[in-house]
Amino acid sequence: MSCEERRGSILEAAAAVFGERGYVGATTDAVAKAAGVSQPYVVRMFGTKENLFLEVLGRSLDRLLTTFRRVIAEAPAGTDPVELKALIALAYADLLQDRGLLLSLMQGFMLGADPAIGPAARAGFLQVYRLVRDEAGFSPEMAGEFLSGGMMLNTLVAIGLPAEYDTDPVARELLDHCAPNKAAMIARLSKELA
Amino acid sequence: MSCEERRGSILEAAAAVFGERGYVGATTDAVAKAAGVSQPYVVRMFGTKENLFLEVLGRSLDRLLTTFRRVIAEAPAGTDPVELKALIALAYADLLQDRGLLLSLMQGFMLGADPAIGPAARAGFLQVYRLVRDEAGFSPEMAGEFLSGGMMLNTLVAIGLPAEYDTDPVARELLDHCAPNKAAMIARLSKELA
DNA sequence: GTCTATACGGCGATAGAC
DNA sequence: GTCTATCGCCGTATAGAC
């Protein structure tokens, strides 16, 4: 396999592992196993674990921004920002299906105190804010609401509430009122229970 | 010092350390140093690191619920739920001044996959939801909005954005529109920069 | 009630062969 | 391009003295 192909598959595996175990809890060995290579090879290719995480973070952010821009571009010109907000929220919920990608982002947010990761996470977060404000035309209030909803969704997925959707009526009620895309959540659920 | 006093001071130190470094990143040695005791003594007193974290989690949750109940009880009878929501949000922002306590909760939320911590975190989260719905009279929509705002605040603090309040105008704008208690945030900021 | 000493396992990173 | 072997550190937990 070529260098670039390997890079891609390792980064993909790393996103899943980092999302599931967190930055500190994830091991380069677990990433290696998930990607089907040896542990030293992962280190060799990315230098350090920290650097590997930074690349995962950057990738996740890129995908997020790209997706949002596509939704904005595909909306008819002159679409109301409020409507656009619902569309982007929906796209975000869909993106959340890829647990690793988004949970890695969330893990990055929790590492604000880290001297190398903190600045990258803050910059990424502000980049998203600027995108919805400048490119989607959200008011600061709308942008805040949008990001709040996103953080809530991230938390609900991280805490594992969707898995209790049909065993706990309170969890169900909460999810029904917070998930912009109920169908997607349920799809996740059934996948999780399988 | 008596056993109970020590317990309290170790738990307090543990909340700060867990909040700052995360569950995996925190070491029992760091907790011990922060509490001014030896590392084996911390383990001796709480059995395992996992158990120590569960106690910190329970304490944080208790303090949260107690605070919310006090706000509800102190509000004049028949206060509108919408008004109550603003009051509780304000109390939450104040509580967030104790970084360790609330960030420990947030760290717990990120550990939903852990077989021991996950269930405790989910139960705690739902307990908060039930409180604002049943005792404060929030509609499910309001409860969702309230929790979303809380998760957003947690994230903003965790990522360290308040520290950039007066160096980055975008960060400032974002914080101005998301923090229910601007004064508290600024107080935090100045403390952080000191 | 609190410590010192230490066993034990695990992880990131390096060296070097193929 | 990818592996095996391995070093060295660090963290949890135990044993046992005072």
Coordinates of C-alpha atoms (C1' of nucleotides) in Angstrom, one line a residue:
Chain A
M1 CA 0.0 0.0 0.0
S2 CA 1.3 3.5 -0.8
C3 CA 2.3 5.9 1.8
E4 CA -0.7 8.2 1.2
E5 CA -3.2 5.4 1.3
R6 CA -1.8 4.1 4.6
R7 CA -1.9 7.6 6.0
G8 CA -5.5 7.8 5.2
S9 CA -6.5 4.5 6.8
I10 CA -4.4 5.2 9.9
L11 CA -6.0 8.6 10.3
E12 CA -9.4 7.0 9.9
A13 CA -8.7 4.4 12.5
A14 CA -7.2 7.0 14.8
A15 CA -10.3 9.1 14.7
A16 CA -12.4 6.2 15.9
V17 CA -10.0 5.3 18.7
F18 CA -9.5 8.9 19.9
G19 CA -13.2 9.4 19.8
E20 CA -13.9 6.4 21.9
R21 CA -11.1 6.5 24.4
G22 CA -10.2 10.1 24.5
Y23 CA -6.7 11.6 23.7
V24 CA -4.9 10.3 26.8
G25 CA -6.8 7.0 26.9
A26 CA -6.1 6.2 23.3
T27 CA -2.9 4.2 22.6
T28 CA -0.9 4.2 19.5
D29 CA -1.0 0.5 19.7
A30 CA -4.9 0.5 19.5
V31 CA -4.7 2.8 16.5
A32 CA -2.2 0.5 14.9
K33 CA -4.3 -2.6 15.5
A34 CA -7.4 -0.9 14.2
A35 CA -5.5 0.1 11.0
G36 CA -3.8 -3.3 10.7
V37 CA -0.2 -2.1 11.0
S38 CA 2.4 -2.3 13.7
Q39 CA 2.6 0.3 16.5
P40 CA 6.1 1.6 15.7
Y41 CA 4.9 2.2 12.2
V42 CA 2.2 4.6 13.4
V43 CA 4.8 6.5 15.4
R44 CA 7.2 6.5 12.6
M45 CA 4.7 8.0 10.2
F46 CA 3.3 10.7 12.4
G47 CA 6.3 11.4 14.7
T48 CA 4.4 11.6 17.9
K49 CA 1.0 10.7 19.3
E50 CA 0.2 14.4 19.8
N51 CA 0.9 15.1 16.2
L52 CA -1.3 12.3 15.1
F53 CA -4.1 13.7 17.1
L54 CA -3.6 17.2 15.7
E55 CA -3.9 15.8 12.2
V56 CA -7.1 14.0 13.1
L57 CA -8.4 17.2 14.6
G58 CA -7.6 19.1 11.5
R59 CA -9.2 16.5 9.3
S60 CA -12.4 16.5 11.3
L61 CA -12.6 20.2 11.2
D62 CA -12.1 20.3 7.5
R63 CA -14.8 17.8 6.9
L64 CA -17.2 19.8 9.1
L65 CA -16.5 23.1 7.4
T66 CA -16.7 21.5 3.9
T67 CA -20.1 19.9 4.8
F68 CA -21.5 23.2 6.1
R69 CA -20.3 25.1 3.1
R70 CA -21.9 22.6 0.8
V71 CA -25.2 23.0 2.5
I72 CA -25.0 26.7 2.2
A73 CA -24.0 26.6 -1.4
E74 CA -26.9 24.1 -2.3
A75 CA -29.5 26.2 -0.6
P76 CA -31.5 28.5 -3.0
A77 CA -30.0 32.0 -3.1
G78 CA -31.7 34.2 -0.5
T79 CA -32.7 31.4 1.8
D80 CA -33.6 32.7 5.2
P81 CA -30.8 32.3 7.8
V82 CA -33.3 30.7 10.2
E83 CA -34.1 28.0 7.6
L84 CA -30.5 27.6 6.8
K85 CA -29.8 27.0 10.5
A86 CA -32.1 24.0 10.5
L87 CA -30.5 22.7 7.4
I88 CA -27.0 22.9 8.8
A89 CA -28.1 21.4 12.1
L90 CA -29.5 18.5 10.1
A91 CA -26.3 18.1 8.2
Y92 CA -24.4 18.1 11.5
A93 CA -26.6 15.4 13.0
D94 CA -25.9 13.3 9.9
L95 CA -22.2 13.9 10.2
L96 CA -22.4 12.8 13.8
Q97 CA -23.1 9.3 12.5
D98 CA -19.4 9.1 12.1
R99 CA -18.9 8.9 15.8
G100 CA -15.1 9.0 15.6
L101 CA -14.8 12.1 13.6
L102 CA -17.0 14.3 15.7
L103 CA -16.1 12.8 19.1
S104 CA -12.5 13.5 18.3
L105 CA -13.4 17.1 17.8
M106 CA -15.2 17.1 21.2
Q107 CA -12.2 15.4 22.8
G108 CA -10.1 18.2 21.4
F109 CA -12.4 20.8 23.0
M110 CA -11.8 19.1 26.4
L111 CA -8.0 19.6 26.0
G112 CA -8.0 23.4 26.1
A113 CA -5.4 23.4 28.8
D114 CA -2.9 21.5 26.6
P115 CA -0.2 23.8 25.2
A116 CA -0.2 22.3 21.7
I117 CA -3.8 21.0 21.3
G118 CA -5.6 23.9 23.1
P119 CA -4.8 26.6 20.6
A120 CA -5.7 24.3 17.6
A121 CA -9.0 23.5 19.3
R122 CA -9.9 27.1 20.0
A123 CA -9.0 28.2 16.5
G124 CA -11.2 25.5 15.0
F125 CA -14.1 26.3 17.2
L126 CA -13.9 30.0 16.3
Q127 CA -13.6 29.0 12.6
V128 CA -16.9 27.3 12.8
Y129 CA -18.5 30.3 14.6
R130 CA -17.2 32.6 11.9
L131 CA -18.4 30.3 9.1
V132 CA -22.0 30.3 10.3
R133 CA -21.9 34.0 11.0
D134 CA -20.2 35.3 7.9
E135 CA -21.1 32.7 5.3
A136 CA -24.5 31.5 6.5
G137 CA -25.5 35.0 7.7
F138 CA -26.4 33.9 11.2
S139 CA -26.9 36.6 13.9
P140 CA -24.6 36.2 16.9
E141 CA -27.6 34.9 18.8
M142 CA -28.5 32.4 16.2
A143 CA -24.9 31.3 15.9
G144 CA -24.8 30.8 19.7
E145 CA -28.0 28.7 19.6
F146 CA -26.6 26.7 16.8
L147 CA -23.3 25.9 18.5
S148 CA -25.2 25.2 21.8
G149 CA -27.3 22.6 20.0
G150 CA -24.2 21.1 18.5
M151 CA -22.4 20.8 21.8
M152 CA -25.6 19.3 23.3
L153 CA -25.7 16.7 20.5
N154 CA -22.0 15.9 21.0
T155 CA -22.6 15.4 24.7
L156 CA -25.6 13.2 24.2
V157 CA -23.7 10.9 21.9
A158 CA -20.6 10.9 24.0
I159 CA -22.5 10.0 27.2
G160 CA -24.2 7.2 25.2
L161 CA -27.8 8.2 25.7
P162 CA -29.1 7.1 22.3
A163 CA -28.5 3.5 23.3
E164 CA -31.2 3.9 26.0
Y165 CA -33.7 5.4 23.6
D166 CA -36.1 2.6 23.9
T167 CA -35.4 1.4 27.3
D168 CA -35.6 4.7 29.2
P169 CA -38.7 6.9 28.6
V170 CA -36.9 10.0 30.0
A171 CA -34.0 9.5 27.7
R172 CA -36.4 9.1 24.9
E173 CA -38.2 12.3 25.7
L174 CA -34.9 14.2 26.0
L175 CA -33.6 12.9 22.7
D176 CA -36.9 13.6 20.9
H177 CA -36.6 17.2 21.8
C178 CA -32.9 17.8 21.2
A179 CA -32.0 15.8 18.1
P180 CA -32.7 17.8 14.9
N181 CA -32.6 14.5 13.1
K182 CA -34.5 11.8 15.0
A183 CA -34.3 9.3 12.2
A184 CA -30.5 9.5 12.2
M185 CA -30.3 9.0 15.9
I186 CA -32.5 6.0 15.7
A187 CA -30.4 4.6 13.0
R188 CA -27.3 5.1 15.2
L189 CA -29.2 3.4 18.0
S190 CA -30.0 0.2 16.1
K191 CA -26.4 0.1 14.8
E192 CA -25.2 0.4 18.4
L193 CA -27.4 -2.3 19.7
A194 CA -26.4 -4.7 17.0
Chain B
M1 CA -6.5 15.5 60.8
S2 CA -9.6 13.3 61.0
C3 CA -10.5 10.8 58.4
E4 CA -13.6 12.7 57.3
E5 CA -11.7 16.0 57.0
R6 CA -9.0 14.4 54.9
R7 CA -11.6 12.8 52.7
G8 CA -13.1 16.2 52.0
S9 CA -9.8 17.8 51.2
I10 CA -8.7 15.0 48.9
L11 CA -12.1 15.0 47.1
E12 CA -11.7 18.8 46.6
A13 CA -8.2 18.4 45.2
A14 CA -9.3 15.5 43.0
A15 CA -12.1 17.6 41.5
A16 CA -9.6 20.2 40.4
V17 CA -7.1 17.7 39.0
F18 CA -9.8 15.6 37.2
G19 CA -11.3 18.7 35.7
E20 CA -8.0 20.0 34.4
R21 CA -6.4 16.8 33.1
G22 CA -9.4 14.5 32.5
Y23 CA -10.0 11.2 34.0
V24 CA -7.3 9.2 32.3
G25 CA -4.8 12.1 32.3
A26 CA -5.2 12.7 36.0
T27 CA -2.8 10.8 38.3
T28 CA -3.5 9.7 41.9
D29 CA -0.1 11.2 42.6
A30 CA -1.2 14.7 41.3
V31 CA -4.3 14.5 43.5
A32 CA -2.1 13.5 46.5
K33 CA 0.3 16.3 45.9
A34 CA -2.6 18.8 45.6
A35 CA -4.1 17.5 48.8
G36 CA -0.7 17.4 50.6
V37 CA -0.7 13.7 51.3
S38 CA 1.2 10.7 49.9
Q39 CA 0.0 8.9 46.8
P40 CA -0.6 5.5 48.4
Y41 CA -2.8 7.2 51.0
V42 CA -5.2 8.4 48.4
V43 CA -5.5 4.9 47.0
R44 CA -5.8 3.5 50.4
M45 CA -8.7 5.8 51.3
F46 CA -10.7 5.4 48.1
G47 CA -9.7 1.9 46.9
T48 CA -9.1 2.7 43.3
K49 CA -8.8 5.8 41.0
E50 CA -12.1 4.9 39.4
N51 CA -13.8 4.9 42.7
L52 CA -12.3 8.2 43.6
F53 CA -13.6 9.7 40.3
L54 CA -17.1 8.3 40.9
E55 CA -17.2 10.0 44.3
V56 CA -16.1 13.3 42.8
L57 CA -18.8 12.8 40.2
G58 CA -21.5 12.2 42.8
R59 CA -20.4 15.2 44.8
S60 CA -20.4 17.5 41.8
L61 CA -23.9 16.3 40.9
D62 CA -25.2 16.8 44.4
R63 CA -23.9 20.3 44.6
L64 CA -25.5 21.0 41.2
L65 CA -28.9 19.6 42.2
T66 CA -28.8 21.3 45.6
T67 CA -28.0 24.7 44.0
F68 CA -30.8 24.4 41.5
R69 CA -33.3 23.3 44.1
R70 CA -32.4 26.3 46.3
V71 CA -33.0 28.7 43.4
I72 CA -36.3 27.1 42.7
A73 CA -37.3 27.3 46.4
E74 CA -36.2 30.9 46.8
A75 CA -38.2 32.1 43.7
P76 CA -41.6 33.5 44.6
A77 CA -44.3 30.9 44.3
G78 CA -45.9 30.9 40.9
T79 CA -42.8 32.3 39.1
D80 CA -42.9 31.8 35.4
P81 CA -40.8 28.8 34.3
V82 CA -39.2 31.0 31.6
E83 CA -38.0 33.4 34.3
L84 CA -36.9 30.5 36.4
K85 CA -34.9 29.2 33.6
A86 CA -32.9 32.4 33.4
L87 CA -32.3 32.3 37.2
I88 CA -31.1 28.7 37.2
A89 CA -28.9 29.4 34.2
L90 CA -27.4 32.3 36.1
A91 CA -26.8 30.0 39.1
Y92 CA -25.1 27.5 36.9
A93 CA -22.8 30.1 35.4
D94 CA -21.9 31.1 39.0
L95 CA -21.2 27.5 39.9
L96 CA -19.0 27.2 36.9
Q97 CA -16.5 29.5 38.7
D98 CA -15.5 26.3 40.5
R99 CA -13.9 25.0 37.4
G100 CA -12.9 21.6 38.9
L101 CA -16.4 20.7 40.1
L102 CA -18.2 21.3 36.8
L103 CA -15.4 20.2 34.5
S104 CA -15.2 16.9 36.3
L105 CA -18.9 16.5 35.5
M106 CA -18.2 17.2 31.9
Q107 CA -15.3 14.8 31.9
G108 CA -17.7 12.2 33.2
F109 CA -20.0 12.9 30.3
M110 CA -17.2 12.1 27.9
L111 CA -16.7 8.7 29.5
G112 CA -20.0 7.2 28.4
A113 CA -18.3 4.2 27.0
D114 CA -16.7 3.3 30.3
P115 CA -18.6 0.4 31.9
A116 CA -18.5 1.8 35.4
I117 CA -18.5 5.6 34.9
G118 CA -20.9 5.7 31.9
P119 CA -24.0 4.5 33.7
A120 CA -23.3 7.0 36.6
A121 CA -22.9 9.8 34.2
R122 CA -26.0 9.0 32.2
A123 CA -28.0 8.7 35.4
G124 CA -26.7 12.0 36.7
F125 CA -27.5 13.8 33.4
L126 CA -31.1 12.5 33.4
Q127 CA -31.5 13.5 37.0
V128 CA -30.7 17.1 36.1
Y129 CA -33.2 16.8 33.2
R130 CA -35.9 15.5 35.5
L131 CA -35.2 18.2 38.1
V132 CA -35.8 21.1 35.7
R133 CA -38.8 19.4 34.1
D134 CA -40.6 18.2 37.2
E135 CA -39.4 20.6 39.9
A136 CA -38.9 23.8 37.9
G137 CA -41.8 23.1 35.6
F138 CA -39.8 23.4 32.3
S139 CA -41.4 22.1 29.1
P140 CA -39.3 19.5 27.4
E141 CA -38.3 22.1 24.8
M142 CA -37.2 24.5 27.6
A143 CA -35.3 21.8 29.4
G144 CA -33.5 20.9 26.2
E145 CA -32.6 24.6 25.6
F146 CA -31.4 24.9 29.2
L147 CA -29.2 21.8 29.0
S148 CA -27.8 22.9 25.6
G149 CA -26.8 26.2 27.1
G150 CA -25.1 24.4 29.9
M151 CA -23.2 22.1 27.6
M152 CA -22.1 25.1 25.6
L153 CA -20.8 26.9 28.7
N154 CA -19.0 23.8 29.8
T155 CA -17.4 23.5 26.4
L156 CA -16.4 27.2 26.3
V157 CA -14.7 26.9 29.7
A158 CA -13.1 23.6 28.9
I159 CA -11.6 24.9 25.6
G160 CA -10.3 28.0 27.4
L161 CA -12.1 30.7 25.4
P162 CA -12.7 33.1 28.3
A163 CA -8.9 33.6 28.5
E164 CA -9.0 35.2 25.0
Y165 CA -11.9 37.5 25.9
D166 CA -10.0 40.7 25.4
T167 CA -7.4 39.6 22.9
D168 CA -9.8 38.1 20.3
P169 CA -12.8 40.1 19.2
V170 CA -14.5 37.0 17.8
A171 CA -14.1 35.1 21.0
R172 CA -15.5 38.2 22.8
E173 CA -18.6 38.4 20.6
L174 CA -19.2 34.7 21.0
L175 CA -18.9 34.8 24.8
D176 CA -21.0 37.9 25.1
H177 CA -23.9 36.1 23.4
C178 CA -23.6 32.7 25.1
A179 CA -22.7 33.4 28.7
P180 CA -25.8 34.1 30.8
N181 CA -23.6 35.8 33.3
K182 CA -21.1 38.0 31.6
A183 CA -19.7 39.5 34.8
A184 CA -18.9 36.0 36.1
M185 CA -17.1 35.1 33.0
I186 CA -15.0 38.3 33.1
A187 CA -14.2 37.6 36.7
R188 CA -13.0 34.2 35.7
L189 CA -10.9 35.7 33.0
S190 CA -9.1 38.1 35.2
K191 CA -8.4 35.3 37.6
E192 CA -7.1 33.2 34.9
L193 CA -4.8 35.8 33.5
A194 CA -3.4 36.5 37.0
Chain C
dG1 C1' -3.8 8.1 60.2
dT2 C1' 0.1 8.4 57.3
dC3 C1' 4.4 7.3 55.4
dT4 C1' 8.4 4.8 52.4
dA5 C1' 9.6 1.3 49.4
dT6 C1' 8.5 -1.3 45.7
dA7 C1' 6.2 -4.6 42.5
dC8 C1' 4.0 -4.8 38.2
dG9 C1' 2.1 -3.6 33.9
dG10 C1' 1.6 -0.6 30.1
dC11 C1' 2.8 2.9 26.8
dG12 C1' 5.5 6.0 23.7
dA13 C1' 9.4 6.0 21.2
dT14 C1' 14.0 4.2 19.2
dA15 C1' 17.1 0.9 16.8
dG16 C1' 17.7 -1.6 13.2
dA17 C1' 16.6 -5.7 10.0
dC18 C1' 14.2 -7.0 5.7
Chain D
dG1 C1' 7.1 0.5 3.3
dT2 C1' 6.8 -2.3 7.3
dC3 C1' 8.3 -5.3 10.9
dT4 C1' 10.4 -7.3 15.6
dA5 C1' 12.7 -6.3 19.6
dT6 C1' 13.4 -3.5 23.2
dC7 C1' 14.5 0.6 26.3
dG8 C1' 12.9 3.7 29.8
dC9 C1' 9.4 6.0 32.0
dC10 C1' 5.4 6.5 34.6
dG11 C1' 1.3 5.3 37.0
dT12 C1' -1.6 2.2 40.0
dA13 C1' -1.7 -0.6 43.6
dT14 C1' 0.3 -3.4 47.5
dA15 C1' 3.2 -4.4 51.6
dG16 C1' 4.4 -3.1 55.7
dA17 C1' 6.6 0.2 59.1
dC18 C1' 5.7 3.9 62.5

